[in-house]
PDB file of C-alpha atoms and ligand atoms in Angstrom:
ATOM      1  CA  MET A 948     100.502  35.751  49.001  1.00 73.00           C
ATOM      2  CA  LYS A 949      96.790  35.020  49.373  1.00 85.00           C
ATOM      3  CA  PRO A 950      94.914  37.907  51.117  1.00 90.00           C
ATOM      4  CA  SER A 951      93.518  37.147  54.604  1.00 94.00           C
ATOM      5  CA  PRO A 952      89.735  36.511  54.897  1.00 94.00           C
ATOM      6  CA  ARG A 953      89.282  40.077  56.285  1.00 96.00           C
ATOM      7  CA  ILE A 954      91.147  41.594  53.331  1.00 96.00           C
ATOM      8  CA  GLU A 955      89.054  39.427  50.927  1.00 96.00           C
ATOM      9  CA  LYS A 956      85.876  40.808  52.538  1.00 96.00           C
ATOM     10  CA  LEU A 957      87.203  44.376  52.258  1.00 97.00           C
ATOM     11  CA  LEU A 958      87.969  43.844  48.563  1.00 98.00           C
ATOM     12  CA  SER A 959      84.451  42.504  48.014  1.00 97.00           C
ATOM     13  CA  LEU A 960      83.015  45.816  49.230  1.00 97.00           C
ATOM     14  CA  PHE A 961      84.618  48.003  46.535  1.00 98.00           C
ATOM     15  CA  ARG A 962      82.982  48.907  43.280  1.00 98.00           C
ATOM     16  CA  PRO A 963      85.545  48.526  40.496  1.00 97.00           C
ATOM     17  CA  GLY A 964      87.407  51.813  40.066  1.00 98.00           C
ATOM     18  CA  ALA A 965      90.294  53.527  38.370  1.00 98.00           C
ATOM     19  CA  PHE A 966      92.855  54.242  41.096  1.00 98.00           C
ATOM     20  CA  LEU A 967      92.736  53.107  44.722  1.00 98.00           C
ATOM     21  CA  ALA A 968      94.673  54.729  47.568  1.00 98.00           C
ATOM     22  CA  ASP A 969      95.128  52.641  50.704  1.00 98.00           C
ATOM     23  CA  VAL A 970      96.123  54.802  53.684  1.00 98.00           C
ATOM     24  CA  GLY A 971      97.934  52.879  56.432  1.00 98.00           C
ATOM     25  CA  SER A 972      98.782  50.106  53.980  1.00 97.00           C
ATOM     26  CA  ASP A 973     101.300  48.205  56.219  1.00 96.00           C
ATOM     27  CA  HIS A 974     101.662  44.700  54.703  1.00 94.00           C
ATOM     28  CA  GLY A 975     100.109  45.898  51.394  1.00 97.00           C
ATOM     29  CA  GLN A 976      97.675  42.966  51.084  1.00 97.00           C
ATOM     30  CA  LEU A 977      94.773  45.223  50.140  1.00 98.00           C
ATOM     31  CA  VAL A 978      96.460  47.053  47.247  1.00 98.00           C
ATOM     32  CA  ILE A 979      98.137  43.886  45.962  1.00 98.00           C
ATOM     33  CA  GLY A 980      94.786  42.009  46.094  1.00 98.00           C
ATOM     34  CA  ALA A 981      92.999  44.932  44.415  1.00 98.00           C
ATOM     35  CA  VAL A 982      95.407  44.955  41.445  1.00 98.00           C
ATOM     36  CA  ASP A 983      95.788  41.149  41.328  1.00 96.00           C
ATOM     37  CA  SER A 984      91.992  40.745  40.994  1.00 96.00           C
ATOM     38  CA  SER A 985      91.742  43.573  38.384  1.00 96.00           C
ATOM     39  CA  LEU A 986      89.369  45.461  40.694  1.00 98.00           C
ATOM     40  CA  PHE A 987      91.686  48.450  40.159  1.00 98.00           C
ATOM     41  CA  PRO A 988      94.282  48.803  37.348  1.00 98.00           C
ATOM     42  CA  ARG A 989      96.353  51.132  39.572  1.00 98.00           C
ATOM     43  CA  ALA A 990      96.810  51.668  43.292  1.00 98.00           C
ATOM     44  CA  MET A 991      98.718  53.773  45.767  1.00 98.00           C
ATOM     45  CA  ALA A 992      99.923  52.371  49.106  1.00 98.00           C
ATOM     46  CA  ILE A 993     100.526  55.038  51.756  1.00 98.00           C
ATOM     47  CA  GLU A 994     102.455  54.406  55.000  1.00 98.00           C
ATOM     48  CA  ASN A 995     103.779  56.980  57.447  1.00 97.00           C
ATOM     49  CA  LYS A 996     106.220  54.729  59.381  1.00 97.00           C
ATOM     50  CA  LYS A 997     109.597  53.614  58.065  1.00 97.00           C
ATOM     51  CA  GLY A 998     109.432  49.938  59.290  1.00 96.00           C
ATOM     52  CA  PRO A 999     106.023  49.102  57.744  1.00 96.00           C
ATOM     53  CA  TYR A1000     106.967  51.186  54.681  1.00 97.00           C
ATOM     54  CA  ALA A1001     110.073  49.026  54.049  1.00 97.00           C
ATOM     55  CA  ARG A1002     107.972  45.855  54.450  1.00 95.00           C
ATOM     56  CA  LEU A1003     105.315  47.283  52.160  1.00 97.00           C
ATOM     57  CA  LYS A1004     107.812  48.214  49.416  1.00 97.00           C
ATOM     58  CA  ALA A1005     109.332  44.723  49.515  1.00 97.00           C
ATOM     59  CA  ALA A1006     105.839  43.075  49.389  1.00 97.00           C
ATOM     60  CA  VAL A1007     104.798  45.204  46.363  1.00 97.00           C
ATOM     61  CA  GLU A1008     108.020  44.379  44.533  1.00 97.00           C
ATOM     62  CA  GLU A1009     107.621  40.685  45.310  1.00 97.00           C
ATOM     63  CA  SER A1010     104.034  40.752  44.045  1.00 97.00           C
ATOM     64  CA  GLY A1011     105.253  41.760  40.568  1.00 97.00           C
ATOM     65  CA  HIS A1012     102.948  44.815  40.558  1.00 97.00           C
ATOM     66  CA  GLY A1013     105.689  47.409  41.092  1.00 96.00           C
ATOM     67  CA  ARG A1014     104.579  49.301  37.959  1.00 97.00           C
ATOM     68  CA  GLU A1015     100.895  49.447  38.899  1.00 98.00           C
ATOM     69  CA  ILE A1016     101.305  50.181  42.616  1.00 98.00           C
ATOM     70  CA  VAL A1017     102.925  53.414  43.827  1.00 98.00           C
ATOM     71  CA  VAL A1018     104.316  53.152  47.356  1.00 98.00           C
ATOM     72  CA  SER A1019     104.508  56.389  49.358  1.00 98.00           C
ATOM     73  CA  LEU A1020     106.170  57.119  52.710  1.00 98.00           C
ATOM     74  CA  SER A1021     103.860  59.983  53.726  1.00 98.00           C
ATOM     75  CA  ASP A1022     101.215  61.036  56.191  1.00 98.00           C
ATOM     76  CA  GLY A1023      97.491  60.482  55.557  1.00 98.00           C
ATOM     77  CA  LEU A1024      96.328  62.191  52.351  1.00 98.00           C
ATOM     78  CA  ASP A1025      99.311  64.585  52.118  1.00 98.00           C
ATOM     79  CA  GLU A1026     100.724  62.976  48.939  1.00 98.00           C
ATOM     80  CA  LEU A1027      97.480  61.572  47.557  1.00 98.00           C
ATOM     81  CA  ASP A1028      97.571  61.338  43.764  1.00 98.00           C
ATOM     82  CA  PRO A1029      94.758  63.586  42.386  1.00 97.00           C
ATOM     83  CA  SER A1030      93.707  60.787  39.986  1.00 97.00           C
ATOM     84  CA  CYS A1031      92.692  58.511  42.915  1.00 98.00           C
ATOM     85  CA  ASP A1032      88.929  57.891  42.878  1.00 98.00           C
ATOM     86  CA  SER A1033      88.730  55.400  45.760  1.00 98.00           C
ATOM     87  CA  LEU A1034      90.107  55.267  49.277  1.00 98.00           C
ATOM     88  CA  ALA A1035      90.697  52.542  51.865  1.00 98.00           C
ATOM     89  CA  LEU A1036      91.381  53.328  55.540  1.00 98.00           C
ATOM     90  CA  CYS A1037      91.425  50.036  57.406  1.00 98.00           C
ATOM     91  CA  GLY A1038      92.615  48.531  60.654  1.00 97.00           C
ATOM     92  CA  MET A1039      92.754  51.824  62.514  1.00 97.00           C
ATOM     93  CA  GLY A1040      90.676  53.552  65.170  1.00 97.00           C
ATOM     94  CA  GLY A1041      87.639  55.500  63.964  1.00 97.00           C
ATOM     95  CA  ARG A1042      88.983  58.760  65.388  1.00 98.00           C
ATOM     96  CA  LEU A1043      92.317  58.403  63.553  1.00 98.00           C
ATOM     97  CA  ILE A1044      90.493  57.608  60.248  1.00 98.00           C
ATOM     98  CA  ALA A1045      88.246  60.651  60.769  1.00 98.00           C
ATOM     99  CA  GLU A1046      91.274  62.894  61.508  1.00 98.00           C
ATOM    100  CA  ILE A1047      93.104  61.718  58.383  1.00 98.00           C
ATOM    101  CA  LEU A1048      90.033  62.499  56.238  1.00 98.00           C
ATOM    102  CA  GLU A1049      89.431  65.864  57.942  1.00 98.00           C
ATOM    103  CA  ARG A1050      93.059  66.940  57.497  1.00 98.00           C
ATOM    104  CA  GLY A1051      92.982  65.950  53.838  1.00 98.00           C
ATOM    105  CA  LYS A1052      89.434  67.063  53.018  1.00 97.00           C
ATOM    106  CA  ALA A1053      90.638  69.537  50.358  1.00 97.00           C
ATOM    107  CA  LYS A1054      91.763  66.474  48.349  1.00 97.00           C
ATOM    108  CA  LEU A1055      88.530  64.490  48.621  1.00 98.00           C
ATOM    109  CA  SER A1056      86.576  65.941  45.688  1.00 97.00           C
ATOM    110  CA  PRO A1057      87.595  63.167  43.133  1.00 98.00           C
ATOM    111  CA  ILE A1058      86.861  60.423  45.701  1.00 98.00           C
ATOM    112  CA  LYS A1059      83.708  58.394  44.932  1.00 98.00           C
ATOM    113  CA  GLN A1060      83.980  55.595  47.510  1.00 98.00           C
ATOM    114  CA  ILE A1061      85.725  55.060  50.840  1.00 98.00           C
ATOM    115  CA  VAL A1062      86.032  51.622  52.408  1.00 98.00           C
ATOM    116  CA  VAL A1063      86.688  51.769  56.144  1.00 98.00           C
ATOM    117  CA  ASP A1064      87.397  49.165  58.820  1.00 98.00           C
ATOM    118  CA  ALA A1065      87.404  51.086  62.097  1.00 97.00           C
ATOM    119  CA  HIS A1066      88.098  49.050  65.227  1.00 94.00           C
ATOM    120  CA  SER A1067      86.714  51.729  67.537  1.00 94.00           C
ATOM    121  CA  GLU A1068      84.561  54.903  67.651  1.00 95.00           C
ATOM    122  CA  ARG A1069      82.435  54.050  64.620  1.00 95.00           C
ATOM    123  CA  PRO A1070      79.610  56.456  65.540  1.00 95.00           C
ATOM    124  CA  TYR A1071      82.181  59.303  65.670  1.00 97.00           C
ATOM    125  CA  LEU A1072      83.530  58.255  62.254  1.00 98.00           C
ATOM    126  CA  ASP A1073      79.968  58.047  60.873  1.00 98.00           C
ATOM    127  CA  GLU A1074      79.365  61.620  61.965  1.00 97.00           C
ATOM    128  CA  ARG A1075      82.519  62.872  60.230  1.00 98.00           C
ATOM    129  CA  LEU A1076      81.891  60.887  57.016  1.00 98.00           C
ATOM    130  CA  LEU A1077      78.305  62.197  56.836  1.00 98.00           C
ATOM    131  CA  ALA A1078      79.607  65.764  57.331  1.00 97.00           C
ATOM    132  CA  LEU A1079      82.094  65.195  54.485  1.00 98.00           C
ATOM    133  CA  GLY A1080      79.211  64.256  52.136  1.00 98.00           C
ATOM    134  CA  PHE A1081      79.381  60.468  52.184  1.00 98.00           C
ATOM    135  CA  VAL A1082      76.739  57.897  53.189  1.00 97.00           C
ATOM    136  CA  SER A1083      77.120  54.248  54.130  1.00 96.00           C
ATOM    137  CA  SER A1084      76.133  52.161  51.099  1.00 97.00           C
ATOM    138  CA  SER A1085      77.236  48.631  51.957  1.00 97.00           C
ATOM    139  CA  ALA A1086      78.630  46.925  55.021  1.00 97.00           C
ATOM    140  CA  VAL A1087      79.373  43.573  56.563  1.00 96.00           C
ATOM    141  CA  TYR A1088      80.086  42.512  60.120  1.00 95.00           C
ATOM    142  CA  PHE A1089      82.765  39.894  60.208  1.00 90.00           C
ATOM    143  CA  GLU A1090      84.427  37.879  62.990  1.00 90.00           C
ATOM    144  CA  GLU A1091      87.848  36.276  62.970  1.00 89.00           C
ATOM    145  CA  ARG A1092      89.479  34.581  65.958  1.00 89.00           C
ATOM    146  CA  GLY A1093      86.837  36.044  68.289  1.00 86.00           C
ATOM    147  CA  LYS A1094      87.371  39.609  67.124  1.00 89.00           C
ATOM    148  CA  GLY A1095      84.577  41.574  65.400  1.00 91.00           C
ATOM    149  CA  TYR A1096      85.152  43.828  62.402  1.00 93.00           C
ATOM    150  CA  SER A1097      82.726  46.309  60.875  1.00 94.00           C
ATOM    151  CA  LEU A1098      83.676  46.672  57.224  1.00 97.00           C
ATOM    152  CA  GLU A1099      81.879  49.466  55.391  1.00 98.00           C
ATOM    153  CA  ARG A1100      81.719  51.169  52.016  1.00 98.00           C
ATOM    154  CA  TRP A1101      80.734  54.841  51.951  1.00 98.00           C
ATOM    155  CA  GLU A1102      79.770  56.723  48.788  1.00 98.00           C
ATOM    156  CA  ARG A1103      78.715  60.245  47.850  1.00 98.00           C
ATOM    157  CA  GLY A1104      75.289  60.997  49.231  1.00 97.00           C
ATOM    158  CA  GLU A1105      73.207  62.136  52.199  1.00 96.00           C
ATOM    159  CA  LEU A1106      71.413  60.279  54.924  1.00 96.00           C
ATOM    160  CA  GLY A1107      68.525  62.748  54.653  1.00 95.00           C
ATOM    161  CA  ARG A1108      67.279  62.225  58.257  1.00 96.00           C
ATOM    162  CA  PRO A1109      68.687  62.540  61.750  1.00 96.00           C
ATOM    163  CA  ARG A1110      70.418  59.447  63.182  1.00 96.00           C
ATOM    164  CA  SER A1111      68.385  57.431  65.746  1.00 94.00           C
ATOM    165  CA  SER A1112      69.675  57.057  69.298  1.00 92.00           C
ATOM    166  CA  LEU A1113      70.732  53.462  68.507  1.00 94.00           C
ATOM    167  CA  GLU A1114      72.612  54.625  65.372  1.00 96.00           C
ATOM    168  CA  ARG A1115      74.370  57.306  67.409  1.00 95.00           C
ATOM    169  CA  LYS A1116      75.491  54.674  69.944  1.00 94.00           C
ATOM    170  CA  TYR A1117      76.386  51.729  67.690  1.00 95.00           C
ATOM    171  CA  GLY A1118      76.938  53.288  64.255  1.00 95.00           C
ATOM    172  CA  LEU A1119      74.724  53.334  61.160  1.00 96.00           C
ATOM    173  CA  ALA A1120      75.832  50.042  59.577  1.00 96.00           C
ATOM    174  CA  PRO A1121      74.333  47.564  62.101  1.00 95.00           C
ATOM    175  CA  PHE A1122      70.859  48.964  61.415  1.00 95.00           C
ATOM    176  CA  ALA A1123      71.132  49.627  57.684  1.00 94.00           C
ATOM    177  CA  PHE A1124      72.682  46.215  56.990  1.00 95.00           C
ATOM    178  CA  LEU A1125      71.141  44.086  59.747  1.00 93.00           C
ATOM    179  CA  GLN A1126      71.352  40.834  57.784  1.00 90.00           C
ATOM    180  CA  ASN A1127      75.039  41.107  56.875  1.00 89.00           C
ATOM    181  CA  GLY A1128      76.231  39.437  60.079  1.00 91.00           C
ATOM    182  CA  TYR A1129      75.179  42.353  62.260  1.00 95.00           C
ATOM    183  CA  ARG A1130      72.334  40.534  64.003  1.00 95.00           C
ATOM    184  CA  ALA A1131      74.797  38.562  66.143  1.00 93.00           C
ATOM    185  CA  PHE A1132      76.662  41.816  66.933  1.00 94.00           C
ATOM    186  CA  LEU A1133      73.469  43.576  68.052  1.00 96.00           C
ATOM    187  CA  GLU A1134      72.367  40.556  70.120  1.00 96.00           C
ATOM    188  CA  ARG A1135      75.715  40.624  71.926  1.00 94.00           C
ATOM    189  CA  GLU A1136      75.483  44.366  72.517  1.00 95.00           C
ATOM    190  CA  ARG A1137      72.006  43.842  73.986  1.00 97.00           C
ATOM    191  CA  ASP A1138      73.363  41.164  76.349  1.00 97.00           C
ATOM    192  CA  LYS A1139      76.318  43.377  77.340  1.00 96.00           C
ATOM    193  CA  SER A1140      73.964  46.294  78.081  1.00 96.00           C
ATOM    194  CA  SER A1141      71.706  44.009  80.099  1.00 97.00           C
ATOM    195  CA  LEU A1142      74.637  42.812  82.252  1.00 97.00           C
ATOM    196  CA  LEU A1143      75.870  46.405  82.764  1.00 96.00           C
ATOM    197  CA  SER A1144      72.348  47.528  83.769  1.00 96.00           C
ATOM    198  CA  GLU A1145      72.476  44.992  86.637  1.00 95.00           C
ATOM    199  CA  ASN A1146      75.993  45.902  87.761  1.00 93.00           C
ATOM    200  CA  GLY A1147      75.645  47.480  91.206  1.00 91.00           C
ATOM    201  CA  GLY A1148      79.180  48.891  90.960  1.00 94.00           C
ATOM    202  CA  LEU A1149      78.118  51.363  88.250  1.00 93.00           C
ATOM    203  CA  PRO A1150      76.602  54.819  88.856  1.00 94.00           C
ATOM    204  CA  PRO A1151      72.754  54.703  88.784  1.00 94.00           C
ATOM    205  CA  GLU A1152      72.564  56.983  85.694  1.00 95.00           C
ATOM    206  CA  LYS A1153      74.882  54.640  83.740  1.00 94.00           C
ATOM    207  CA  ARG A1154      72.724  51.649  84.752  1.00 96.00           C
ATOM    208  CA  THR A1155      69.569  53.471  83.631  1.00 96.00           C
ATOM    209  CA  GLU A1156      71.240  54.296  80.322  1.00 94.00           C
ATOM    210  CA  GLU A1157      72.197  50.632  79.795  1.00 95.00           C
ATOM    211  CA  LYS A1158      68.695  49.501  80.725  1.00 96.00           C
ATOM    212  CA  GLU A1159      67.264  51.827  78.090  1.00 95.00           C
ATOM    213  CA  SER A1160      69.768  50.554  75.499  1.00 95.00           C
ATOM    214  CA  THR A1161      68.824  46.949  76.315  1.00 97.00           C
ATOM    215  CA  ALA A1162      65.127  47.693  75.841  1.00 97.00           C
ATOM    216  CA  GLU A1163      65.714  49.683  72.630  1.00 96.00           C
ATOM    217  CA  LEU A1164      67.889  46.932  71.122  1.00 97.00           C
ATOM    218  CA  GLU A1165      65.422  44.233  72.209  1.00 97.00           C
ATOM    219  CA  ARG A1166      62.552  46.130  70.570  1.00 97.00           C
ATOM    220  CA  TYR A1167      64.564  46.735  67.395  1.00 96.00           C
ATOM    221  CA  LEU A1168      65.614  43.062  67.101  1.00 96.00           C
ATOM    222  CA  HIS A1169      62.048  41.906  67.742  1.00 96.00           C
ATOM    223  CA  GLU A1170      60.582  44.277  65.121  1.00 96.00           C
ATOM    224  CA  ASN A1171      63.242  43.224  62.599  1.00 94.00           C
ATOM    225  CA  ALA A1172      63.275  39.503  63.277  1.00 89.00           C
TER     226      ALA A1172
HETATM  227  C1  SAM B2603      97.092  48.225  62.074  1.00 74.39           C
HETATM  228  S1  SAM B2603      97.759  48.691  60.558  1.00 74.39           S
HETATM  229  C2  SAM B2603      96.481  48.211  59.462  1.00 74.39           C
HETATM  230  C3  SAM B2603      97.045  47.701  58.165  1.00 74.39           C
HETATM  231  C4  SAM B2603      96.042  47.441  57.059  1.00 74.39           C
HETATM  232  N1  SAM B2603      95.422  48.681  56.605  1.00 74.39           N
HETATM  233  C5  SAM B2603      94.991  46.459  57.473  1.00 74.39           C
HETATM  234  O1  SAM B2603      93.835  46.812  57.627  1.00 74.39           O
HETATM  235  O2  SAM B2603      95.335  45.293  57.717  1.00 74.39           O
HETATM  236  C6  SAM B2603      97.643  50.459  60.532  1.00 74.39           C
HETATM  237  C7  SAM B2603      98.743  51.077  59.702  1.00 74.39           C
HETATM  238  O3  SAM B2603      98.421  52.464  59.514  1.00 74.39           O
HETATM  239  C8  SAM B2603      99.620  53.208  59.537  1.00 74.39           C
HETATM  240  N2  SAM B2603      99.260  54.623  59.801  1.00 74.39           N
HETATM  241  C9  SAM B2603      98.766  55.137  60.939  1.00 74.39           C
HETATM  242  N3  SAM B2603      98.530  56.448  60.791  1.00 74.39           N
HETATM  243  C10 SAM B2603      98.879  56.777  59.540  1.00 74.39           C
HETATM  244  C11 SAM B2603      98.855  57.985  58.760  1.00 74.39           C
HETATM  245  N4  SAM B2603      98.466  59.146  59.310  1.00 74.39           N
HETATM  246  N5  SAM B2603      99.295  57.974  57.508  1.00 74.39           N
HETATM  247  C12 SAM B2603      99.714  56.816  56.925  1.00 74.39           C
HETATM  248  N6  SAM B2603      99.759  55.612  57.598  1.00 74.39           N
HETATM  249  C13 SAM B2603      99.337  55.600  58.871  1.00 74.39           C
HETATM  250  C14 SAM B2603     100.435  52.540  60.634  1.00 74.39           C
HETATM  251  O4  SAM B2603     101.814  52.765  60.507  1.00 74.39           O
HETATM  252  C15 SAM B2603     100.093  51.030  60.394  1.00 74.39           C
HETATM  253  O5  SAM B2603     101.022  50.404  59.543  1.00 74.39           O
END
């Protein structure tokens, strides 16, 4: 089966590696695509729920990569193979991704890159990834059927400076990778903040906060036009 456009974009973010572990693998498109394209010679697909696990196992068998892809019914990084050098945690909330990484942090030392697609709480996830010794090294903002996705690769490193107020509110990627589709995202966030700042139903302090965000985003977009 051909990977979806979002999975194709996720695959394009990886540096070629030795052994990929995809946590929350579900349909298995990412691991199958990774091995199919020779991006990784081996992969591990991890699922903690029986229904998706059964589907995943069937999809891997059908792909003909049953020897290269290990399928594991387990939680987070509990059964992570110590030879894995790359991780994917995609299609989950940022807080859940951060919790999985935190719980399994003793197993992270061989990991060189982590590709994440968090559909919420990205600034929280940024904070946790930075604390774990990773820094955002590539990212793309991508829309499909009206839904926005922030797809990011993190690698070993340090940011080396405090995050700005905009980065703490919207995440690091939109500012580090402004040209990769993020401009439209930031313009929409500016318009949303502007509408909220005029909403009389909101508490005055919230409206002031949104007014400040609008001005900050406007200034940033102008300076980086
Ligand atoms: C919405 S799906 C995303 C599937 C795929 N990664 C993608 O991006 O298209 C999230 C999957 O993560 C699995 N999951 C959630 N928490 C997990 C955990 N702690 N360990 C392993 N799998 C988990 C869920 O069962 C579900 O199949």
